[in-house]
XYZ file of C-alpha atoms in Angstrom:
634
model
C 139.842 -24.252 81.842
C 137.966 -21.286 83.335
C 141.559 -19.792 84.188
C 142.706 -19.867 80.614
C 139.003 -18.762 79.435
C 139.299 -15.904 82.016
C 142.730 -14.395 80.314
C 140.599 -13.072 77.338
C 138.622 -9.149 77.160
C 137.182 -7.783 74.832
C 139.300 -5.027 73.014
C 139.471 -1.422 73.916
C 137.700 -0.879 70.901
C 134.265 -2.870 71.757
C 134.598 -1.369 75.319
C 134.569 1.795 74.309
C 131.501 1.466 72.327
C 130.208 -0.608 75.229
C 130.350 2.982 77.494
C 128.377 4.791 74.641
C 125.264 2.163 74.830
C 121.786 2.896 76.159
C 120.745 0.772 78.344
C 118.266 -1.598 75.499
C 121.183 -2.287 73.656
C 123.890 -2.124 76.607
C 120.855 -5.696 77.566
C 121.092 -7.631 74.242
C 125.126 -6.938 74.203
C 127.850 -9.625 74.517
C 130.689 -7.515 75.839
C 128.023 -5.641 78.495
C 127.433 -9.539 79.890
C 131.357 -10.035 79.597
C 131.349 -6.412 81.462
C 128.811 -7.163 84.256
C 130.998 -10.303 85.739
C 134.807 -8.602 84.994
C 136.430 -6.197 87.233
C 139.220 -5.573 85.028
C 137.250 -4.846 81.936
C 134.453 -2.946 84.575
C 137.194 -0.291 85.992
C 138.053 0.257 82.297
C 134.673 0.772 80.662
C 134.578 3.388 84.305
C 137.766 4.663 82.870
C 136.475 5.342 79.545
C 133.626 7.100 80.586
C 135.419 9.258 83.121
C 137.464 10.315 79.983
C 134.144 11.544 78.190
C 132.917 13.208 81.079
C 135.955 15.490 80.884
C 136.789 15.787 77.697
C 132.939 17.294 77.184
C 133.279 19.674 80.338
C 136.819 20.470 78.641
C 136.263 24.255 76.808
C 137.248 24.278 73.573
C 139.966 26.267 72.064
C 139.842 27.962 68.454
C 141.719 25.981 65.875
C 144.886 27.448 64.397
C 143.976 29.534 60.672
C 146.405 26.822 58.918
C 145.355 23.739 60.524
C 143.502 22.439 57.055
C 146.362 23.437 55.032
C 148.708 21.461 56.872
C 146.066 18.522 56.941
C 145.989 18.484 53.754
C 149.877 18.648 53.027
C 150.636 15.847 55.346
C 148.030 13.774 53.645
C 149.536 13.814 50.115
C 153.072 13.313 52.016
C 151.957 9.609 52.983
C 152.627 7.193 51.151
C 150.971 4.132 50.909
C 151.684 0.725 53.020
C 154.355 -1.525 52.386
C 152.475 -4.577 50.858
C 154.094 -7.999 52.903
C 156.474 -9.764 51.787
C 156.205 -13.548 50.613
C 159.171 -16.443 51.474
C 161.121 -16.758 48.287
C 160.588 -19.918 46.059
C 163.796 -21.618 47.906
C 163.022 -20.981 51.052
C 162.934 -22.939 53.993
C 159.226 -24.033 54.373
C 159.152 -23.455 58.012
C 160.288 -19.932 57.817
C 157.962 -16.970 57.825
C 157.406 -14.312 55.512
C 158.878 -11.171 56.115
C 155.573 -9.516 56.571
C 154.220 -12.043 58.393
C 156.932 -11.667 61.520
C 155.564 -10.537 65.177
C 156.865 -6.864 65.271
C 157.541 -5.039 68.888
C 155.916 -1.692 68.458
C 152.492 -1.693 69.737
C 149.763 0.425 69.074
C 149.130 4.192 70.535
C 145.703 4.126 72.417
C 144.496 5.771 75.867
C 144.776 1.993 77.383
C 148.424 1.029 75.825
C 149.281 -0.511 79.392
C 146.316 -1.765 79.809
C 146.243 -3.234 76.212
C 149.931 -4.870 76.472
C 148.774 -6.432 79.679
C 145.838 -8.293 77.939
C 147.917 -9.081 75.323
C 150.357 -10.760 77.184
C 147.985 -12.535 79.305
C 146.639 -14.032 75.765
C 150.010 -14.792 74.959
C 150.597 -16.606 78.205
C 146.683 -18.272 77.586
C 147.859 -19.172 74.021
C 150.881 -21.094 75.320
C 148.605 -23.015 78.066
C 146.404 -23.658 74.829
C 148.687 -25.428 73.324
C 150.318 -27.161 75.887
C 146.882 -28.361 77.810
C 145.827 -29.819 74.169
C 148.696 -31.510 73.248
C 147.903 -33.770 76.327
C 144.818 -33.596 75.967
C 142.231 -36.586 73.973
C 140.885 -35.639 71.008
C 136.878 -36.320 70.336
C 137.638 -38.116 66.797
C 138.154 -40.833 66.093
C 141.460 -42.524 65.038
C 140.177 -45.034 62.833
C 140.126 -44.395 58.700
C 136.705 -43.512 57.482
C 137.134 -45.247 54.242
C 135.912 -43.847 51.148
C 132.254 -43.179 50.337
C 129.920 -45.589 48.225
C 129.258 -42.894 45.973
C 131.591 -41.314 43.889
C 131.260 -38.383 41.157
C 133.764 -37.214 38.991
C 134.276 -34.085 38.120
C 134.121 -33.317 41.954
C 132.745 -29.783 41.549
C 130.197 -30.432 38.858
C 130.031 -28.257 36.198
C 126.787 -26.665 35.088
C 125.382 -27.652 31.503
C 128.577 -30.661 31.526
C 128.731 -34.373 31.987
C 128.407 -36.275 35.465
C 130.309 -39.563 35.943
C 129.252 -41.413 38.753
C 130.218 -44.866 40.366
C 128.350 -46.629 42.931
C 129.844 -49.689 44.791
C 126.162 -51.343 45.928
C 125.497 -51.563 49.246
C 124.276 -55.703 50.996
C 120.866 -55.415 50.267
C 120.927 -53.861 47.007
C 123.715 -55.844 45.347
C 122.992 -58.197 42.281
C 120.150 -55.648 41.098
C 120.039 -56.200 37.252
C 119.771 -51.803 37.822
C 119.561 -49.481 39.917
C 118.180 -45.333 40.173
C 120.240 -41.969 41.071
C 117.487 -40.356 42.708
C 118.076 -36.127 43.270
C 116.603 -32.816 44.871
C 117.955 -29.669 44.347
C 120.071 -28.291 46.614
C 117.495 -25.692 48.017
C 114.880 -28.272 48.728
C 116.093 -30.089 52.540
C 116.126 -33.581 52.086
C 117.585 -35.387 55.538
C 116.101 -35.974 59.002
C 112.371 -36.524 58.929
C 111.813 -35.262 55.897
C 110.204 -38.482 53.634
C 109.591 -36.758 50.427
C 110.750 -37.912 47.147
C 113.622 -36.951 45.041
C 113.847 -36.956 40.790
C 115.251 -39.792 38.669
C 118.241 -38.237 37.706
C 120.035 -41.888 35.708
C 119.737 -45.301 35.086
C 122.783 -46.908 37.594
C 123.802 -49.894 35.287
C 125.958 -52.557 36.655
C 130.501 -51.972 35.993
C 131.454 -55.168 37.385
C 132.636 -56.036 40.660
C 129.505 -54.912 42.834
C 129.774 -51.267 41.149
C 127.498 -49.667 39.115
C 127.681 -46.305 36.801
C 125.549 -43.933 35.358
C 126.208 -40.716 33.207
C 123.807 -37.567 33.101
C 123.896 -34.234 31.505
C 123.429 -31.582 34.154
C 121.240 -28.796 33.211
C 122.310 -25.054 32.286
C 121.694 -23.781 35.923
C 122.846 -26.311 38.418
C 123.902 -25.224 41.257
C 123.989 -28.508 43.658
C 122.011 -31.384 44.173
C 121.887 -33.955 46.972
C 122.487 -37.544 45.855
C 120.588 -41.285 47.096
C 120.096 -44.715 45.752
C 117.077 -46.536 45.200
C 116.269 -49.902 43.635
C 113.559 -50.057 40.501
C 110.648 -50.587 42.467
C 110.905 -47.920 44.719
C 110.909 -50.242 48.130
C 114.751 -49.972 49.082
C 116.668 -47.112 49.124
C 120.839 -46.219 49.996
C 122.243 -43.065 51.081
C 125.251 -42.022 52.789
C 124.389 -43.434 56.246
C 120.601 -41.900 56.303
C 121.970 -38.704 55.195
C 122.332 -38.279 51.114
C 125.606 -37.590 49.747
C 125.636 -33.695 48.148
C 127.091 -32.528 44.935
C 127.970 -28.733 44.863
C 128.451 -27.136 41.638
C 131.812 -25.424 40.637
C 133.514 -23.616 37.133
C 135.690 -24.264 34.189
C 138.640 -23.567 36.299
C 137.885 -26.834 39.053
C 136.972 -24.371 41.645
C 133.889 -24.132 43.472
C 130.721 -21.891 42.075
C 130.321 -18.539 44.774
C 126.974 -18.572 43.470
C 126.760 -22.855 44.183
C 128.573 -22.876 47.866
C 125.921 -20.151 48.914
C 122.764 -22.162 48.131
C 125.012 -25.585 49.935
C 126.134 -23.133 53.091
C 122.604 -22.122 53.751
C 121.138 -25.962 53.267
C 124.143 -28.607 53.797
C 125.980 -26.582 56.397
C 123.201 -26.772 58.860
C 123.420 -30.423 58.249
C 127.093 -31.984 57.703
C 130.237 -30.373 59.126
C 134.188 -31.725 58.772
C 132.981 -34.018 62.100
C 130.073 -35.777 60.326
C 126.411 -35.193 61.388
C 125.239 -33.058 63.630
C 122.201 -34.542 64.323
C 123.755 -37.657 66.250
C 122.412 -40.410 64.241
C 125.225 -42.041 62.796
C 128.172 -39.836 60.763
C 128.566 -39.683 56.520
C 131.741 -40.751 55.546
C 131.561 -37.665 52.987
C 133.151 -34.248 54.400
C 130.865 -31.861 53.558
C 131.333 -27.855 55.040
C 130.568 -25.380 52.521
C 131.409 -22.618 54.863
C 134.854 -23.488 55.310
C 135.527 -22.937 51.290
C 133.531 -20.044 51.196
C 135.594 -18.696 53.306
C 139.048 -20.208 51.656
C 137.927 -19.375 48.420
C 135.882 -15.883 48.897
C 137.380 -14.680 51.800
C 135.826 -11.051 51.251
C 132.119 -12.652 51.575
C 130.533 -12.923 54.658
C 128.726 -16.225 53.962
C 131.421 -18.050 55.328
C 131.182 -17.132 58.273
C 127.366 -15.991 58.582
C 126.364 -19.376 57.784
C 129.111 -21.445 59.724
C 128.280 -23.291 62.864
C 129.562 -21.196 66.147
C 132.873 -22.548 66.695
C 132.608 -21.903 70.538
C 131.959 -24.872 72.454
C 132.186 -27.443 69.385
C 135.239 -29.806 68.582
C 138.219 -30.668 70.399
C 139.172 -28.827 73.415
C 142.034 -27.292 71.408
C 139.478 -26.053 68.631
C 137.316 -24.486 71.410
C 140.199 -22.596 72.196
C 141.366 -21.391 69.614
C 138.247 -19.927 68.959
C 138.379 -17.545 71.490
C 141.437 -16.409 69.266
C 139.979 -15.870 66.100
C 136.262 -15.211 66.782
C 133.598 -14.363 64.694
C 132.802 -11.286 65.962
C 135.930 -9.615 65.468
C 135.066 -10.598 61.518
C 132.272 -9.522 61.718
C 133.722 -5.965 62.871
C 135.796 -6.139 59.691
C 133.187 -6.632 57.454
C 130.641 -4.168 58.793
C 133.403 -1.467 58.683
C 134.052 -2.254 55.114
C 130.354 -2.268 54.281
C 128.404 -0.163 56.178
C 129.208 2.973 54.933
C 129.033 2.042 51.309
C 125.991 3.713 49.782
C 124.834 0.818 47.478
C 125.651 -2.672 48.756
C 124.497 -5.702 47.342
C 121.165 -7.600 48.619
C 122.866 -10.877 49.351
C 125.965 -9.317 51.091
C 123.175 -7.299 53.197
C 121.451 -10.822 54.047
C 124.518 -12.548 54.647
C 125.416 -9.533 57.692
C 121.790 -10.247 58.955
C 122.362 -13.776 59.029
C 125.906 -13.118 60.695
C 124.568 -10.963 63.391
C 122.094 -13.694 63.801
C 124.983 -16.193 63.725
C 127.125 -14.849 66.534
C 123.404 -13.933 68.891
C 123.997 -10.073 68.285
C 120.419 -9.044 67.981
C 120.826 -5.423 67.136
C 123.085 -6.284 64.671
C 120.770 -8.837 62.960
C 118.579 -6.092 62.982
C 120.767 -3.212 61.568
C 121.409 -5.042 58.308
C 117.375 -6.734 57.600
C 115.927 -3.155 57.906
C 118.422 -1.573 55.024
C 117.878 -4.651 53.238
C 114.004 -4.225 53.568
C 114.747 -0.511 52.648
C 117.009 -0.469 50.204
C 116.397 -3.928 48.129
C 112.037 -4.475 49.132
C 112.122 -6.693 46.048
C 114.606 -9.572 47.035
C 112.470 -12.334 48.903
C 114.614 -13.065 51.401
C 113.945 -9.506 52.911
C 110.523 -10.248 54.208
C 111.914 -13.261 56.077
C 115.032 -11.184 57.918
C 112.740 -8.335 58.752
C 109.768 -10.315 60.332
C 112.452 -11.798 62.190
C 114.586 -8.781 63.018
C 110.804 -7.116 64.127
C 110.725 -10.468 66.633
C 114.408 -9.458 68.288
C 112.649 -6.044 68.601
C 109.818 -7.347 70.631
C 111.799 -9.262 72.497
C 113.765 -5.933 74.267
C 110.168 -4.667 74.928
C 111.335 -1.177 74.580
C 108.984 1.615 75.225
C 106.198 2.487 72.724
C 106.571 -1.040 71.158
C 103.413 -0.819 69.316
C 103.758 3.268 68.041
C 107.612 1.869 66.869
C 106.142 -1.440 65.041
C 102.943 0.247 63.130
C 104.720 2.069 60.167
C 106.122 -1.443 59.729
C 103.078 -2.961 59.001
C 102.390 -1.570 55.139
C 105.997 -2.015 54.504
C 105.135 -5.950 55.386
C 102.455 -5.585 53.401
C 104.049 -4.545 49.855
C 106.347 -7.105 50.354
C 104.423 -10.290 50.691
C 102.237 -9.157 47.888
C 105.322 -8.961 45.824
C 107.487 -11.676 46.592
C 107.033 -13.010 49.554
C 103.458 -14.656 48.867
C 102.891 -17.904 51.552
C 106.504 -17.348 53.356
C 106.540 -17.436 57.451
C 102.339 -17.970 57.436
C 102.437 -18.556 61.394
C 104.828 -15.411 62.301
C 103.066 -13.058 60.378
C 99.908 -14.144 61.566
C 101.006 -13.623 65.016
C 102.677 -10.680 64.553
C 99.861 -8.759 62.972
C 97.564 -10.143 65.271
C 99.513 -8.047 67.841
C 99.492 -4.866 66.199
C 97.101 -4.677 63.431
C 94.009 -3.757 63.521
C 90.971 -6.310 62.858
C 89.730 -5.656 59.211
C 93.858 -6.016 58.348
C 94.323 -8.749 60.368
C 91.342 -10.355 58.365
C 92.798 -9.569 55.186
C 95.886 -11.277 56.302
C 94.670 -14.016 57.253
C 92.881 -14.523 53.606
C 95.540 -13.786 52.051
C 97.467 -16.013 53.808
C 95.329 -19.086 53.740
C 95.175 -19.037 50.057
C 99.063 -18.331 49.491
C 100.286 -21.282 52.298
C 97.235 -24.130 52.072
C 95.498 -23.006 55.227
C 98.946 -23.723 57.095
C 98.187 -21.299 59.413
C 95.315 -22.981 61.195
C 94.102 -23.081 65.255
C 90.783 -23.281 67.195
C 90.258 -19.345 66.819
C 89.947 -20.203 63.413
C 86.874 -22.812 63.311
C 84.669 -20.046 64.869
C 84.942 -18.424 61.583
C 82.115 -19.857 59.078
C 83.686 -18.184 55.917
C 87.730 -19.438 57.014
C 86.042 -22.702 57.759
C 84.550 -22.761 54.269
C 87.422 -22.026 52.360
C 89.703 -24.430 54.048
C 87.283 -27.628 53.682
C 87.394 -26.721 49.786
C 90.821 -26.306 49.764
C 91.560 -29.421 51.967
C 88.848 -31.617 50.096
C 90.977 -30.641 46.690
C 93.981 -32.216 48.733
C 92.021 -35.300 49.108
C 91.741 -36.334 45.570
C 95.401 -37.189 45.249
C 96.796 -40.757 46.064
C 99.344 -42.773 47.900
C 100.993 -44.441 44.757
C 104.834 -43.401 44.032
C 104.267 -40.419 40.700
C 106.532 -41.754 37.738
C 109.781 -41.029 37.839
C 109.574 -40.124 41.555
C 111.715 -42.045 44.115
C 111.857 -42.271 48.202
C 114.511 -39.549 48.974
C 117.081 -40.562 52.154
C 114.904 -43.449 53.847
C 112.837 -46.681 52.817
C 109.609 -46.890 49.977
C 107.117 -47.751 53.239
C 108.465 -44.510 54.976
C 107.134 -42.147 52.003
C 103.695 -44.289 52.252
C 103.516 -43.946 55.548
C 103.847 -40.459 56.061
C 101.255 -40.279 53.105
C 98.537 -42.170 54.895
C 99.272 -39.989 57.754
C 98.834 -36.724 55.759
C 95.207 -37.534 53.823
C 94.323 -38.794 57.131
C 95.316 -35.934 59.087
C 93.264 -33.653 56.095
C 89.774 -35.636 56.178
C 90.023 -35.462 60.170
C 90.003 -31.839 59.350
C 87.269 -32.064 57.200
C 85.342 -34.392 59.603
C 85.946 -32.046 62.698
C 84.594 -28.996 60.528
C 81.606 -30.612 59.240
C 80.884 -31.626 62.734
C 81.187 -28.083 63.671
C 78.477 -26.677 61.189
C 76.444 -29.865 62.384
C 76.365 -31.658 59.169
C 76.752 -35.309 61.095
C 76.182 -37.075 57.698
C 79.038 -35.010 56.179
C 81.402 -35.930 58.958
C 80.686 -39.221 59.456
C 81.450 -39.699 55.519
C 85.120 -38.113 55.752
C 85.896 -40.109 58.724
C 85.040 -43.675 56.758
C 87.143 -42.080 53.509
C 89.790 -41.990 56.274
C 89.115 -44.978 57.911
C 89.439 -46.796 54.285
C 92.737 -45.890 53.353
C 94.647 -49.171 54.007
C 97.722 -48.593 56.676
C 101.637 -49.768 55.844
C 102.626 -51.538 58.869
C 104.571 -48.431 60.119
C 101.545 -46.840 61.171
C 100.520 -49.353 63.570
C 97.289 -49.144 62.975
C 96.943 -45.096 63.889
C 93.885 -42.522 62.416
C 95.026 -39.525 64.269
C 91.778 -38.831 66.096
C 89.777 -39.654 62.989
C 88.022 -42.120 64.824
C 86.851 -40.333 67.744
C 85.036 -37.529 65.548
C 83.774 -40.792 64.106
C 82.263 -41.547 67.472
C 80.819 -38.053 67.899
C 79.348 -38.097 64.574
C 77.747 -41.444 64.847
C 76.258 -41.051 68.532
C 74.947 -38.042 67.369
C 72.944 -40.234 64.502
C 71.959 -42.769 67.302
C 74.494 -45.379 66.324
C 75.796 -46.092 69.754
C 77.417 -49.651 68.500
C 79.309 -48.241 65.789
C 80.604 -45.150 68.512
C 81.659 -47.829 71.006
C 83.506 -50.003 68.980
C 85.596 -46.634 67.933
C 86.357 -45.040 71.041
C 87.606 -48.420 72.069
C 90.031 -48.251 68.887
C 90.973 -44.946 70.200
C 91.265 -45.169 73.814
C 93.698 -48.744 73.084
C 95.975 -46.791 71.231
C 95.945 -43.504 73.202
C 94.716 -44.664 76.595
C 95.671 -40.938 77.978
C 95.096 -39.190 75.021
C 92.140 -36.443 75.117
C 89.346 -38.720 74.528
C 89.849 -41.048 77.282
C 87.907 -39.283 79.624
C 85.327 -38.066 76.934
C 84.714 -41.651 76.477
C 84.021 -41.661 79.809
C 81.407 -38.735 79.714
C 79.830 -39.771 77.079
C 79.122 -43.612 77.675
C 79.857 -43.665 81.362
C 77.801 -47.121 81.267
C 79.359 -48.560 78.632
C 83.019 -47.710 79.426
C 82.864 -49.007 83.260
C 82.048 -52.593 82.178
C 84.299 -54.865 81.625
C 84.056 -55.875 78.109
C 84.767 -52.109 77.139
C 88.168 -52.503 79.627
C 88.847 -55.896 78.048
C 88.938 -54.862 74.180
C 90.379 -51.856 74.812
C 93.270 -53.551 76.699
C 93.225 -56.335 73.845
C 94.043 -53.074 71.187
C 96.414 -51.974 73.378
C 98.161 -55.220 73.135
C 98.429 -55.256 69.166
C 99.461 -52.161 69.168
C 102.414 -52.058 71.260
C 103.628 -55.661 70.118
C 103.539 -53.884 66.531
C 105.300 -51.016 67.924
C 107.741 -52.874 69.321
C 108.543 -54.830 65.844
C 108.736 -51.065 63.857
C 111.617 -50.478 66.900
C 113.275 -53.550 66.095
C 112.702 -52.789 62.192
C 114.599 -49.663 63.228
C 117.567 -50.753 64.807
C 118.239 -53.320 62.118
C 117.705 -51.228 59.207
C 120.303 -48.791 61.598
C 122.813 -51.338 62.134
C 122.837 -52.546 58.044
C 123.785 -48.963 57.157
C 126.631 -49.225 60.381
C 127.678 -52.510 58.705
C 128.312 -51.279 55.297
C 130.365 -48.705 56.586
């Protein structure tokens, strides 16, 4: 493997633009790393210098009186390329075109022997390629996926049309007298650990033979949606094992929307590529890689390959291979030549070589493209984002004079989250004007950004302000007033009914905690020891097990602190049985050292314990069943 691998250099091209780096960007560079451990590709970088030294040190003669006139005469001699040929209609299939044939010459460049040696080594590599991987066992599987349980027809949706879709019912949802097509929008993540709920999109109504169907009108501007199942009531939902199936949106002609496959590449191909899911938890039957027909379809936009996965080190052996021969960064070369020196490029094509550079771990490249696009388009949102992030790659070099090179940043930042980029990234920018700003605008940041992202951005440094700590119990007792019951016409998204309760009662928990812990702070015990009983009331799902996220231990602090020792007991022990090493165990222990020593505290602690790990223990089983239903049905 590492024989084969070794056979490849970077061109003469990148190594001579290797020898012109200073020594910040000569650290963040690819080829310098390839440099540092080749010999071959070390003596010619030496090479290429050695030729700069002289040519500079070379005196320069006077140019002939008719050199331009003779430039210019040769120049309107040319004539343009021959365009390739293409196979005529009768062809034989397996022959080439004409343009596409290997030709002999080889290109004139101060390495040529050099060059044909590497390229013969790759063809030699290229051969062992192919050879190694034909005997070689592939990672997929041989067995038929089968087809999905949802269907849609037409298969690239078309915006302001008609959506047909068929649904053969999964075990536990079959002899529903209906069912619901519950959808998100494509920008709007629903998969993983994300329990939020998704829009009632159709009635599913039953076609016979386990199947139901369901027509909608799709609205003027759809670009993409993602796709689940739920029954009526909300409790049981189906999705394209734990993952929803996607719908991307496409034109009159059948083809897919450039405008659709971005917002799906950005969202879906971080999710679902042609191998199934990413994440390891079980693989959708459905095929879904955006990037691959961005690229088949737009070739000349970099979003197919800015957004792609890194093929090195992914798929088959043969696929990781083959990589090597067609890598990303030679694209990106293409398209940055093409680009660059245009004088007014478009926003997205200047995010999309951000996100490339980003894509194949080229830092100053990332960062090349976000500052122009900060520069030259301040209004697009997405500029704030790349920036902030392209400032982070900066900080990461630690050249000198970090902060002088960072501070006329800072109002640049500013404009730009006042204009469009109101509650994005509230933790980065936080942190990064904390580093380089001075108080009063760190200050105003940090109001500003509480009120834009819901007091998001929230640590210890910021209960020892009295006015933050004010605004954020007003902002998180407004959060309070809201419920736990399903809004009409809103449906669990990608996992069960109990899930989206669950993580419900977690959040309004987690917010009166806050609340408690604050009013504990400005020593209103009263006040605290009233949030943490509105938390304590809010009846649990059985998912929970029983947790309140530390509400109870404020609500030990709040009561000893109004005498109550009773009522503080019999919470730490609820505590301390669920997290017997969490960071009120030994509090418990400070603060009733009597009380916690004896064994009645040991033995209903130890009895909590109990419940809660046998109900644990059933939510794991719950798990694995609900798991190996959705394995079944496949």
């Amino acid at each position: 493997m590492k024989t084969i691998l070794n056979g490849l250099h970077p061109s003469f091209e990148a190594l001579s633009a290797c020898s012109d780096m200073n020594d910040v960007d000569r650290a963040a560079s690819k080829v310098s790393r390839h440099v540092a451990q080749c010999a071959q590709c070390r003596d010619a970088v030496e090479q290429i210098r050695e030729m700069g030294h002289s040519a500079r040190h070379e005196a320069a003669g006077r140019m002939p009186a008719d050199l331009w006139s003779r430039i210019e005469t040769s120049a309107k001699r040319a004539t343009a390329p021959r365009p390739r040929e293409t196979p005529l209609a009768d062809a034989d299939v397996w022959q080439l075109a004409p343009g596409l044939k290997p030709t002999s010459s080889w290109p004139t460049s101060p390495t040529r022997a050099w060059t044909a040696k590497r390229w013969v080594g790759v063809g030699v590599a290229a051969a062992a390629v192919v050879v190694v991987a034909l005997a070689w066992p592939s990672d997929r599987s041989l067995e038929a996926t089968g087809t999905s349980r949802l269907t849609f027809s037409p298969s690239r949706p078309i915006p302001g049309g008609v959506l047909k879709v068929r649904y053969t019912a999964a075990q536990w949802l079959k002899g529903a007298p209906k069912l619901v097509l519950v959808g998100r929008g494509l920008g709007t993540p629903a998969f993983g650990g994300d329990w939020t709920l998704g829009d009632s999109l159709a009635v599913l109504l039953p076609a016979g033979s386990g199947t139901y169907a369901a027509e909608l009108r799709l609205p003027s501007d759809f670009m993409g949606t993602w796709l689940s199942v739920s029954d009526s009531a909300g409790k049981e939902t189906d999705s394209d094992n734990l993952r929803p199936w996607v719908a991307i949106g496409g034109g009159l002609d059948g083809k897919p929307s450039h405008a659709s496959l971005l917002v799906a590449a950005e969202n879906v191909g971080n999710i679902y590529d042609v191998r199934g899911d990413v994440h390891g938890a079980m693989s959708p039957r459905q095929s879904v890689d955006p990037s691959d027909s961005l690229r088949r379809y737009f070739p000349k936009s970099p979003a197919g390959w800015a957004f792609a996965r890194p093929p090195e080190g992914k798929g088959t052996l043969f696929e990781r291979l083959v990589a090597f021969f067609n890598s990303s960064e030679r694209k990106y070369m293409s398209f940055y030549n093409e680009l660059w020196p245009q004088k007014n490029v478009d926003a997205e094509l200047m995010y999309e070589m951000s996100m490339f550079g980003a894509n194949i771990q080229e830092p100053d490249e990332e960062i090349r493209w976000a500052r122009r696009l900060a520069t030259e388009h301040p209004d697009d949102p997405r500029a704030f984002r790349v920036l902030l992030a392209s400032l982070h790659q900066v900080e990461l070099k630690q050249p000198v004079g970090l902060r002088d090179s960072m501070q006329p940043w800072l109002p640049i930042l500013d404009e730009m989250y006042a204009k469009v980029a109101a509650g994005e990234q509230p933790y980065e920018v936080m942190q990064f004007m904390s580093r380089y700003a001075d108080s009063g605008t760190v200050e105003r940041w940090r109001i500003r950004v509480d009120s834009a992202s819901g007091f998001r951005f929230w640590d210890d440094d910021a209960l020892k302000d009295a006015n933050r700590r004010r605004r954020a119990v007003a902002f998180w007792i407004g959060e309070t007033r809201g419920s736990c019951v399903r809004p009409s016409g809103k449906y669990p998204f990608g996992t069960s009914g109990e899930s989206w309760v669950a993580r419900c009662q977690r959040e309004r928990i987690s917010t009166f905690t806050r609340v408690a812990r604050v009013r504990l702070i400005d020593g209103d015990n009263l006040g605290a020891r009233a949030f943490v009983d509105s938390a304590e009331q809010i009846p649990l799902v059985a998912e929970n097990c029983g947790r309140r996220w530390s509400a109870r231990a404020y609500g030990a602090i709040a009561s000893m602190r109004l005498g109550d020792t009773v009522r503080a007991e019999r919470e730490l022990i609820a505590e301390v049985g669920i997290w017997p090493n969490g960071p009120y165990a030994d509090s418990a222990r400070r603060w009733m050292s009597a009380r916690v020593n004896s064994p009645r505290f040991t033995a209903s602690v130890d009895s909590v314990r109990r419940v809660f790990l046998a109900c644990e223990a059933g939510q794991r089983l719950d798990r694995q069943a609900r798991r190996k239903r959705y394995q079944s049905a496949n």
